Coordinates of C-alpha atoms and ligand atoms in Angstrom, one line a residue:
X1 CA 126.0 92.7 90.8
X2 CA 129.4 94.0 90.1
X3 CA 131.9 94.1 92.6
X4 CA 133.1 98.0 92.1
X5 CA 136.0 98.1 90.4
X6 CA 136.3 93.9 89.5
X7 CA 137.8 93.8 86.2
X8 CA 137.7 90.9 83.5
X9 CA 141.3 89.4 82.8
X10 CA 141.4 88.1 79.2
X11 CA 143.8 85.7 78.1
X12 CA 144.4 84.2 74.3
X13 CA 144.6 80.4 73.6
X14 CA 147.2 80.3 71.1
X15 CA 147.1 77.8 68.1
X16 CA 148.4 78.7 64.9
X17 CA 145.8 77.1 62.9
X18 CA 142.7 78.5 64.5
X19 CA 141.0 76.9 67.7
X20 CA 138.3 75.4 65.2
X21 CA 139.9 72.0 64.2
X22 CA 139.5 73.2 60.7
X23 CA 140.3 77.2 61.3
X24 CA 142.9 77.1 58.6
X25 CA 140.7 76.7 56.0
X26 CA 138.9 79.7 56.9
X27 CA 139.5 82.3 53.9
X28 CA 142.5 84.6 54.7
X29 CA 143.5 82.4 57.9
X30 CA 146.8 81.5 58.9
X31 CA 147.8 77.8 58.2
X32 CA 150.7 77.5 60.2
X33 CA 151.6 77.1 63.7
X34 CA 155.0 76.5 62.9
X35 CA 155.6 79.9 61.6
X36 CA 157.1 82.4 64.6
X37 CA 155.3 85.6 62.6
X38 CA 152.4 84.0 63.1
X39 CA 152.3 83.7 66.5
X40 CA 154.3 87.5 66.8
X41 CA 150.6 88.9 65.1
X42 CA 148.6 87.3 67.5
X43 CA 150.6 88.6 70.5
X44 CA 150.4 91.9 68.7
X45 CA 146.3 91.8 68.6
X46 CA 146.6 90.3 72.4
X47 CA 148.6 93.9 73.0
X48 CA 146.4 96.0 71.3
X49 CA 143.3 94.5 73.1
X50 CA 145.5 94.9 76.7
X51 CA 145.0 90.8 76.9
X52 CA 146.5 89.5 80.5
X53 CA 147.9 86.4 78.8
X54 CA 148.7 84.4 75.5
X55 CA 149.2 81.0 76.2
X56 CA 150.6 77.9 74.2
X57 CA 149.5 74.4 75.2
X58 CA 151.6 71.4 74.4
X59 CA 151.3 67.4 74.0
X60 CA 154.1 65.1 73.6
X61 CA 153.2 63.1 71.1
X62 CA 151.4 63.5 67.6
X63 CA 149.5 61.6 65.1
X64 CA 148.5 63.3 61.8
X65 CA 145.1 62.7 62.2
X66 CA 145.2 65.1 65.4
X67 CA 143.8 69.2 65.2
X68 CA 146.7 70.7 62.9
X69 CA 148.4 73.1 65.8
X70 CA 148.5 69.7 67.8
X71 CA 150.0 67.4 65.0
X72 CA 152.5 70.0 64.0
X73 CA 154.4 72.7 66.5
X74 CA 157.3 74.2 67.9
X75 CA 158.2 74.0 72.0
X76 CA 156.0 76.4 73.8
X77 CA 158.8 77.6 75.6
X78 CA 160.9 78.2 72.9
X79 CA 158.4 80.2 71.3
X80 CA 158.0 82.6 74.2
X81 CA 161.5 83.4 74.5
X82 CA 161.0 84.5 70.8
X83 CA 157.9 86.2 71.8
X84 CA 159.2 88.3 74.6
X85 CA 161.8 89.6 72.7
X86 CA 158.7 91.2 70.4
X87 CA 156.2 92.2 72.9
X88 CA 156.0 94.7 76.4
X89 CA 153.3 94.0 77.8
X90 CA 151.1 90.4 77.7
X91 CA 151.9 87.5 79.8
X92 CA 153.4 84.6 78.2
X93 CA 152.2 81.0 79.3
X94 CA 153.1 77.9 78.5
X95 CA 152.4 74.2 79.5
X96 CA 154.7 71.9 80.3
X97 CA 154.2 68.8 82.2
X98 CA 154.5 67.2 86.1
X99 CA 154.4 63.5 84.4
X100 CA 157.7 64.1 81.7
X101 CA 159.9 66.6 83.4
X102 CA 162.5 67.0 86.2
X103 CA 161.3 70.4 88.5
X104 CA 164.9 72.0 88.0
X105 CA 164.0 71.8 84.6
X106 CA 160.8 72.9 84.3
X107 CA 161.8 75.9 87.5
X108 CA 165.2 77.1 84.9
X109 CA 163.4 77.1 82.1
X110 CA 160.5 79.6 83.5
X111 CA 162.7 81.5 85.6
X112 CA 164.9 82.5 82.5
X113 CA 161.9 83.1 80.7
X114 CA 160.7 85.6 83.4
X115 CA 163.9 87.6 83.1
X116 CA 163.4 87.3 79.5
X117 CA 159.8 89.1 79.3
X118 CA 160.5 91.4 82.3
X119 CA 158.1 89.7 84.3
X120 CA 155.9 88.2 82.2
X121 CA 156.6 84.4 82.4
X122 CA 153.6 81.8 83.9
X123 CA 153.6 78.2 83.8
X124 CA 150.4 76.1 83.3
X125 CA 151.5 72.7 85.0
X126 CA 149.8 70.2 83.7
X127 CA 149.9 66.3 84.8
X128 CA 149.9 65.2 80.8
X129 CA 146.4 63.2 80.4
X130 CA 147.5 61.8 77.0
X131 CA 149.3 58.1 77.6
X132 CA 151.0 58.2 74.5
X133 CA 153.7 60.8 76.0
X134 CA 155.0 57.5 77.6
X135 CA 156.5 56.2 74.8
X136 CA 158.2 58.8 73.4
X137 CA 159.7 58.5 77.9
X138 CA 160.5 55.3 78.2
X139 CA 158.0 55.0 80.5
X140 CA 154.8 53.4 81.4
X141 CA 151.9 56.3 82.3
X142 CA 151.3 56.6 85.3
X143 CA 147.6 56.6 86.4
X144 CA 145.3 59.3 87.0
X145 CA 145.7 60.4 91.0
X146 CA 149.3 58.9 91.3
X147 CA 150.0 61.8 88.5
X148 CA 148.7 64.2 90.6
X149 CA 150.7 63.3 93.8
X150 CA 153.9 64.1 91.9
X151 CA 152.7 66.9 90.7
X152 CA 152.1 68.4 94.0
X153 CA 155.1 67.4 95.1
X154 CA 156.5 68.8 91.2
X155 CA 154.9 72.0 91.7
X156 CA 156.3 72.6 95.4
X157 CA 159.7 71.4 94.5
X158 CA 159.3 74.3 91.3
X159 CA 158.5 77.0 93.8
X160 CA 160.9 76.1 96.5
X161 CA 163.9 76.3 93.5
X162 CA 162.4 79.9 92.4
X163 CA 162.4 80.8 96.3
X164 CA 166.5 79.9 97.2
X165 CA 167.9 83.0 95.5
X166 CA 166.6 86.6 97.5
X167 CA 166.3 89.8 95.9
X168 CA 169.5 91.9 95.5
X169 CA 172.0 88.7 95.6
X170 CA 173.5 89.9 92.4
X171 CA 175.6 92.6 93.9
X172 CA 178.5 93.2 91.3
X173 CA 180.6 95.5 93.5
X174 CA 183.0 96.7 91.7
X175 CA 185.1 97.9 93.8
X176 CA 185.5 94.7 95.8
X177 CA 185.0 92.1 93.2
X178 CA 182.0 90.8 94.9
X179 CA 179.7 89.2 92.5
X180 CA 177.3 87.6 94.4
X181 CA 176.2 87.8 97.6
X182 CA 176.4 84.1 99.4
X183 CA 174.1 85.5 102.3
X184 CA 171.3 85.6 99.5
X185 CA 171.6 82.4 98.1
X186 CA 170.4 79.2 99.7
X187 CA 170.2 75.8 99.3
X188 CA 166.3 74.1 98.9
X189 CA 167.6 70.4 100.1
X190 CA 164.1 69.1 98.9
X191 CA 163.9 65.2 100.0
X192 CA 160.5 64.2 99.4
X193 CA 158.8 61.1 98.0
X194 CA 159.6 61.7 93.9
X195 CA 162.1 64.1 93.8
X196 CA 165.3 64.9 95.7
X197 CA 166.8 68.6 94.7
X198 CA 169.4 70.4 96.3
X199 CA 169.0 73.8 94.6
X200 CA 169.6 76.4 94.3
X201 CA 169.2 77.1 90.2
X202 CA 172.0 79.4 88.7
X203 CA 169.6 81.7 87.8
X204 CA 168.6 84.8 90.4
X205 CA 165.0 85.8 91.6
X206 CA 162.9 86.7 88.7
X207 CA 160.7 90.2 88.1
X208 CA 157.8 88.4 89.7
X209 CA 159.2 86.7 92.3
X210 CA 157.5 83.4 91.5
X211 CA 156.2 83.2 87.5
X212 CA 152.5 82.8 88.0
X213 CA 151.0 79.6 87.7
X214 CA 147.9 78.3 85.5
X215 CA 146.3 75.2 85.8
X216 CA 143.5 73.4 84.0
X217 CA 142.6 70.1 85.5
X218 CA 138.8 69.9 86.8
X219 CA 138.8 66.4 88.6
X220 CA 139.1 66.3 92.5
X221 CA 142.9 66.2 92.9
X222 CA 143.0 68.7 90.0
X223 CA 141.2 71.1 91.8
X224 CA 143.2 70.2 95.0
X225 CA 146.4 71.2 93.2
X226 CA 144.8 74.4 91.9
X227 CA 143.1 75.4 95.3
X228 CA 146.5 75.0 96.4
X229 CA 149.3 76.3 94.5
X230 CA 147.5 78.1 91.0
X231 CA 147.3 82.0 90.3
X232 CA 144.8 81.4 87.1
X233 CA 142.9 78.3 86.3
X234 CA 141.4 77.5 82.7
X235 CA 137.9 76.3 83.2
X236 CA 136.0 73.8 81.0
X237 CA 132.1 75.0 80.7
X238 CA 129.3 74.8 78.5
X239 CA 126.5 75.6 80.9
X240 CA 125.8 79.0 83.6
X241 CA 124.8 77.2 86.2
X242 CA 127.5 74.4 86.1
X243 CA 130.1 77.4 85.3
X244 CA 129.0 78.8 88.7
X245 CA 128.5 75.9 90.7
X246 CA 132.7 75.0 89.4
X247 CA 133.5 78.8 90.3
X248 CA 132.9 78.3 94.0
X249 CA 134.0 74.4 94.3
X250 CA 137.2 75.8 93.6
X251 CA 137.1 78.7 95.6
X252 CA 135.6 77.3 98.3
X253 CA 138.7 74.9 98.8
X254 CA 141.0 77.7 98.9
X255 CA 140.6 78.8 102.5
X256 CA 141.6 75.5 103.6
X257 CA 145.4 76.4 102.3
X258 CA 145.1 79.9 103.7
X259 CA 143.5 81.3 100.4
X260 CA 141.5 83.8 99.7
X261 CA 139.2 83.2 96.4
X262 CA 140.4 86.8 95.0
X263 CA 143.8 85.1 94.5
X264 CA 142.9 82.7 91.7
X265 CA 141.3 84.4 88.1
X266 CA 138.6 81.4 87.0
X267 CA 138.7 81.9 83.0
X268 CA 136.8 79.7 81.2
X269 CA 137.6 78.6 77.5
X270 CA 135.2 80.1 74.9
X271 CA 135.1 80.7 71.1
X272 CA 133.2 83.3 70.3
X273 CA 131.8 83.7 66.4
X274 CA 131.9 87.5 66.4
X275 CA 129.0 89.0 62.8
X276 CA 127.8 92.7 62.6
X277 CA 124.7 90.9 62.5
X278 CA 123.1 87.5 63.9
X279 CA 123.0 86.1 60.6
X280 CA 126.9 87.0 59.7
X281 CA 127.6 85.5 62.5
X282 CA 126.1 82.2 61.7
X283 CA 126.6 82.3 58.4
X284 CA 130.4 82.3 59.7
X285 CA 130.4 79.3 62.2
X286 CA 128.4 77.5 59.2
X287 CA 131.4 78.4 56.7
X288 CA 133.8 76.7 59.4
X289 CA 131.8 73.9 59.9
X290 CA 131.5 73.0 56.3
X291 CA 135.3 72.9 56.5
X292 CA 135.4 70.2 59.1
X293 CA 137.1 67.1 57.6
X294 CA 135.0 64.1 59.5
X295 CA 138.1 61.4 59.6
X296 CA 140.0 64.5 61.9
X297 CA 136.8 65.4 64.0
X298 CA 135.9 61.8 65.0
X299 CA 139.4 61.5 66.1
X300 CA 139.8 65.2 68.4
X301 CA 136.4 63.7 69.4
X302 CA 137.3 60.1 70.1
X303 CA 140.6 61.1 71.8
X304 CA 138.6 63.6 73.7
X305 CA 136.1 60.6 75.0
X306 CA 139.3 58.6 75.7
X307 CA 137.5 56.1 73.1
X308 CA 136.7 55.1 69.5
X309 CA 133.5 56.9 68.5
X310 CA 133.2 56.0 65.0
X311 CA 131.4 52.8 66.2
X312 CA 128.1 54.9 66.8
X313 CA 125.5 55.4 64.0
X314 CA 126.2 59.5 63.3
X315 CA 122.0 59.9 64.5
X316 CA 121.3 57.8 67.1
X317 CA 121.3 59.9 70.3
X318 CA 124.1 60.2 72.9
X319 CA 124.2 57.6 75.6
X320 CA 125.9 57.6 79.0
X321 CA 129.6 56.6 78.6
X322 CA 131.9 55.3 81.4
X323 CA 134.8 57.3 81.0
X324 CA 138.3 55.8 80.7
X325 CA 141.0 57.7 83.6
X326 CA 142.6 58.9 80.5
X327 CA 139.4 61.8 80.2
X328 CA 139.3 65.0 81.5
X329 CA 137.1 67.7 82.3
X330 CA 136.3 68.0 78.3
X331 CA 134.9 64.9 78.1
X332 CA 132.9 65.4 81.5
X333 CA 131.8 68.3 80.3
X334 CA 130.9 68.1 76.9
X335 CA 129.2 64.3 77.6
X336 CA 126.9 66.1 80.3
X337 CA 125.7 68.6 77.9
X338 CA 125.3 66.2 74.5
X339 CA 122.8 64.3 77.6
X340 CA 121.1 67.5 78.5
X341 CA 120.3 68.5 75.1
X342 CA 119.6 65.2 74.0
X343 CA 122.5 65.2 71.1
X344 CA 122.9 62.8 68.7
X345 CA 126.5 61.5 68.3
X346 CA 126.6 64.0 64.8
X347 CA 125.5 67.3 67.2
X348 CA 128.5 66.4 69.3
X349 CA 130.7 65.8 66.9
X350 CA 130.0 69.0 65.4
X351 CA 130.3 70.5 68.3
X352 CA 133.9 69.2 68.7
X353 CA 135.0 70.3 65.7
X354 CA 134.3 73.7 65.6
X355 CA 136.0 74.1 69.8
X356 CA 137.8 70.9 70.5
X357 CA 134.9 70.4 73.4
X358 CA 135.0 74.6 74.6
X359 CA 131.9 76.7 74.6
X360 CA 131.1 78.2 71.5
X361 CA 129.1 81.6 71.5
X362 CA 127.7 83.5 68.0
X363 CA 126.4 86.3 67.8
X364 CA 126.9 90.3 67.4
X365 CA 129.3 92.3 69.2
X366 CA 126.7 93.4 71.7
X367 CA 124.9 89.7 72.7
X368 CA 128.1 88.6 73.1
X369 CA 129.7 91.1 75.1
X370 CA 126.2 90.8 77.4
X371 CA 126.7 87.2 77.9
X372 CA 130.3 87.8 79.0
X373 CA 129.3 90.2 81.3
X374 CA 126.0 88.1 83.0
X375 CA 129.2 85.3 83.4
X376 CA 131.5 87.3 84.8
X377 CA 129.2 89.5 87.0
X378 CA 127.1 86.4 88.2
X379 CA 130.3 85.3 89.1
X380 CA 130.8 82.1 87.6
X381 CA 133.8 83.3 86.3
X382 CA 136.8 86.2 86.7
X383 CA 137.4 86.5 82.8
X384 CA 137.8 84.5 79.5
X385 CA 140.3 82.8 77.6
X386 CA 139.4 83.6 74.5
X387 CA 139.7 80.6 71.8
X388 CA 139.4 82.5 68.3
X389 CA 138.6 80.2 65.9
X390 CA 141.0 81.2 63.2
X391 CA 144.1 83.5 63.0
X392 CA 144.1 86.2 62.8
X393 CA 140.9 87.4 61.5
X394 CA 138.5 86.0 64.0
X395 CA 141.2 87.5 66.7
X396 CA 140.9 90.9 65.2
X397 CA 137.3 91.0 65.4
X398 CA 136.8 90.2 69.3
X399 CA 139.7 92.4 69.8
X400 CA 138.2 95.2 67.5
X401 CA 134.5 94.9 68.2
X402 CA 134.0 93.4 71.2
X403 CA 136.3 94.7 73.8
X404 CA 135.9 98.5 73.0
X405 CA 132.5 97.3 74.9
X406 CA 133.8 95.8 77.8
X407 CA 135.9 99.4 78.0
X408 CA 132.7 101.3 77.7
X409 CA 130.9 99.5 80.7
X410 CA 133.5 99.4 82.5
X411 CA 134.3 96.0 83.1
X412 CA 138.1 95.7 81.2
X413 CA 140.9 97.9 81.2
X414 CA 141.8 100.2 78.7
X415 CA 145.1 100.5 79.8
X416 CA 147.8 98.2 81.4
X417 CA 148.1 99.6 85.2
X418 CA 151.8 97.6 84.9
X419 CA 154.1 95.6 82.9
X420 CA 154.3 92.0 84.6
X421 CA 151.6 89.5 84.8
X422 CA 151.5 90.0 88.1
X423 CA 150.1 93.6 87.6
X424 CA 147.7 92.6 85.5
X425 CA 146.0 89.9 87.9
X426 CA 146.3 92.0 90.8
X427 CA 148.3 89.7 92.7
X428 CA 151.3 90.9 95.2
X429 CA 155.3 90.3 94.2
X430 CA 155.8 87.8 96.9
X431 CA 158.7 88.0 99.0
X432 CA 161.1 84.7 99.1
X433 CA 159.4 82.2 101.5
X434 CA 163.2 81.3 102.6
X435 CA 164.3 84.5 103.2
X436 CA 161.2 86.2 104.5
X437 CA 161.5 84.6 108.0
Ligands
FMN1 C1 142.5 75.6 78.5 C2 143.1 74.2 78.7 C3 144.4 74.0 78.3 C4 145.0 72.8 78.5 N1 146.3 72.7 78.0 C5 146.9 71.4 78.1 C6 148.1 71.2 77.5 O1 148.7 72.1 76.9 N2 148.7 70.0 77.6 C7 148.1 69.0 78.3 O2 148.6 67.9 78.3 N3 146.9 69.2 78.8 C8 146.2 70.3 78.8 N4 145.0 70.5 79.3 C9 144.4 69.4 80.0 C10 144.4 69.7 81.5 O3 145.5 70.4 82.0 C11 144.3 68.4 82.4 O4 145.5 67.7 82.3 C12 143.2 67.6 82.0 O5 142.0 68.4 82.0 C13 143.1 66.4 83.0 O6 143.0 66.8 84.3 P1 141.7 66.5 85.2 O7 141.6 65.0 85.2 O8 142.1 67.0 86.6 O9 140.5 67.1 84.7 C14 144.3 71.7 79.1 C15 143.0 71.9 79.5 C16 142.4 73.2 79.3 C17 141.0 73.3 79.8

């Protein structure tokens, strides 16, 4: 049943190339995520369909047998600050990582790009699963839960910074010369067991207060830190029940930090094959498919399993794996399902090509749209990032064809209500934890 009122939030996962590892082959598709009008169409469908979000991922380090929009990119953030000069209302996120960054970094950088967009600016903190970021460091990876504890320690540190400067500090009286006032400006003296920062940043409270926070990791101390400290968490799913059984493991935990479960959006990662008919559909995810180059799918696949893949014969069936600490919730995922559907290691890798390990769903405007609505009113889920397969075509048709039925039953806006990201997920401008005592 529908919660009266609940609406979807819809966000974009942004790759230039197309989600599908080979998208860019995809007649008409753009074949560059390198390429800022690109990315400035994309945000411009995201607008039209009253998205919540765009979001860019990242990695810090590349091999050129990687997906395309992973081997070869720009800085997300760098990106957005082109973006939210072009755009009014959609929120602009962007990962960047607890393992290879400093928190007054990482808190700047989001804070300007808040003021930027007017109060559009969220950060999806991510602890960087990928060891090879280490050499490009200096630095050996750290391992799986001892990532984690600096990144709860990372995110606090982030906050705190975006918390020393309270609203209306930036006086510019004239008449007296006073720029700023010092009584609204304050010192964060963090001294903790990673980081010591004495704040504040030279940059004043932003349009939301705090820039929202995403988060992605589905392991136990991933789920701690989301519990925790996130506003919107990208879930990994293939399955209803599992979908549902994640949707309240993570909710669940939320009282414990004086939560409520209404404060974090759930959306789960899917790639829907949009065809005014079944058969265009498929006839679509089959064209993409034929497109997949097998050298670059065993390797999204191999690095997804934390492990060389190309060992197993293509059609013998899927077998248990233990799973290196590099894996995440992909590999967890997608290695459950290949087992429950008794896959052969060819079905998985097919799977991985066309949605790097996401759900994939075909079909018509309307057996789409139902299954979107059974997820999110059987609550196993508070929207959808939406992982288009190519750019800007397969965009346009979820956008054109299946939205305008999520408006019609009432479960998506057909308007923005506001203009920050905080409007659009419901959530409250907080006040400055420092200043609200
Ligand atoms: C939608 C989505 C986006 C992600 N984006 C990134 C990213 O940009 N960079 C990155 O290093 N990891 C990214 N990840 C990986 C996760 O943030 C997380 O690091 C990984 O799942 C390991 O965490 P876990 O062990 O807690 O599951 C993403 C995951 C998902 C589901």
């Amino acid at each position: 049943m529908t919660t009266p009122g609940r609406q979807m939030h819809l966000g974009v996962f942004v790759l230039g190339t197309g989600n599908h590892i080979a998208g860019w082959r995809y007649p008409g598709a753009a074949q560059s995520f390198e390429d800022l009008s690109v990315v400035q169409e994309i945000a411009r469908i995201a607008e039209r369909g009253k998205f919540d979000l765009i979001f860019l991922g990242d990695n810090l380090a590349t091999e050129p047998g990687m997906h395309p929009s992973f081997a070869a990119r720009f800085e997300p953030l760098t990106m957005l600050a082109a973006l939210a000069a072009t755009t009014t209302h959609v929120g602009l996120g962007a990962t960047s990582s607890t393992t290879y960054n400093e928190p007054y970094n990482v808190a700047r950088a989001f804070a300007s790009l808040d003021h930027l967009s007017h109060g559009r600016a969220a950060w999806n903190a991510v602890t960087s699963s990928g060891g090879k970021a280490a050499e490009n460091f200096g630095r050996i990876h750290p391992e799986h839960d001892a990532r984690y504890e600096v990144a709860e320690e990372f995110v606090d540190v982030v906050r705190g910074l975006w918390d020393c400067w309270d609203d209306g500090a930036v006086v510019r009286n004239l008449e007296t010369g006073q720029y700023i006032d010092p009584a609204k400006v304050r010192t964060l003296d963090h001294k903790g067991r990673f980081f010591q920062v004495k704040g504040p940043l030279p940059t004043s409270r932003t349009p939301q207060g705090q820039p929202i926070i995403l988060q992605a990791g589905s392991s136990g101390p991933g789920l701690a830190l989301a519990a925790r400290t996130a506003d919107v968490v990208f879930a990994v799913v293939q399955d209803l029940e599992e979908a549902k059984a994640g949707y309240v493991a993570l909710k669940s935990r939320m009282p414990a930090f004086g939560r409520h479960g209404d404060e974090i959006a759930v959306l789960p990662g899917v790639m829907p094959v949009v065809g005014r008919t079944e058969a265009e559909a498929r006839e679509k995810l089959n064209t993409l498919q034929g497109f997949v180059n097998t050298t670059n799918a065993l390797s999204m696949l191999s690095s997804r399993l934390g492990q060389d893949v190309s060992r197993f014969p293509p059609d013998d069936l899927v077998t248990e794996l233990p799973l290196p600490d590099s894996s995440h919730g992909f590999a967890r995922a997608m290695l459950a399902k290949a087992l429950r559907d008794r896959m052969t290691w060819r079905d998985l890798f097919n799977l991985t090509g066309a949605a790097r390990g996401h759900w994939v769903i075909c079909g018509t405007p309307e057996t789409i749209a139902d299954t979107l609505q059974q997820w999110f009113e059987e609550r196993a889920c508070d929207g959808f990032n939406i992982l288009p397969a190519y750019f800007p075509g397969a965009f346009d048709d979820f956008v054109d064809m299946v939205v305008p039925i999520l408006q019609e039953r009432g479960l998506y806006r057909r308007e923005y209500a506001g203009t920050t990201l905080r409007d659009h997920l419901g959530l409250a401008r907080p006040r400055s934890r420092l200043f609200a005592s």
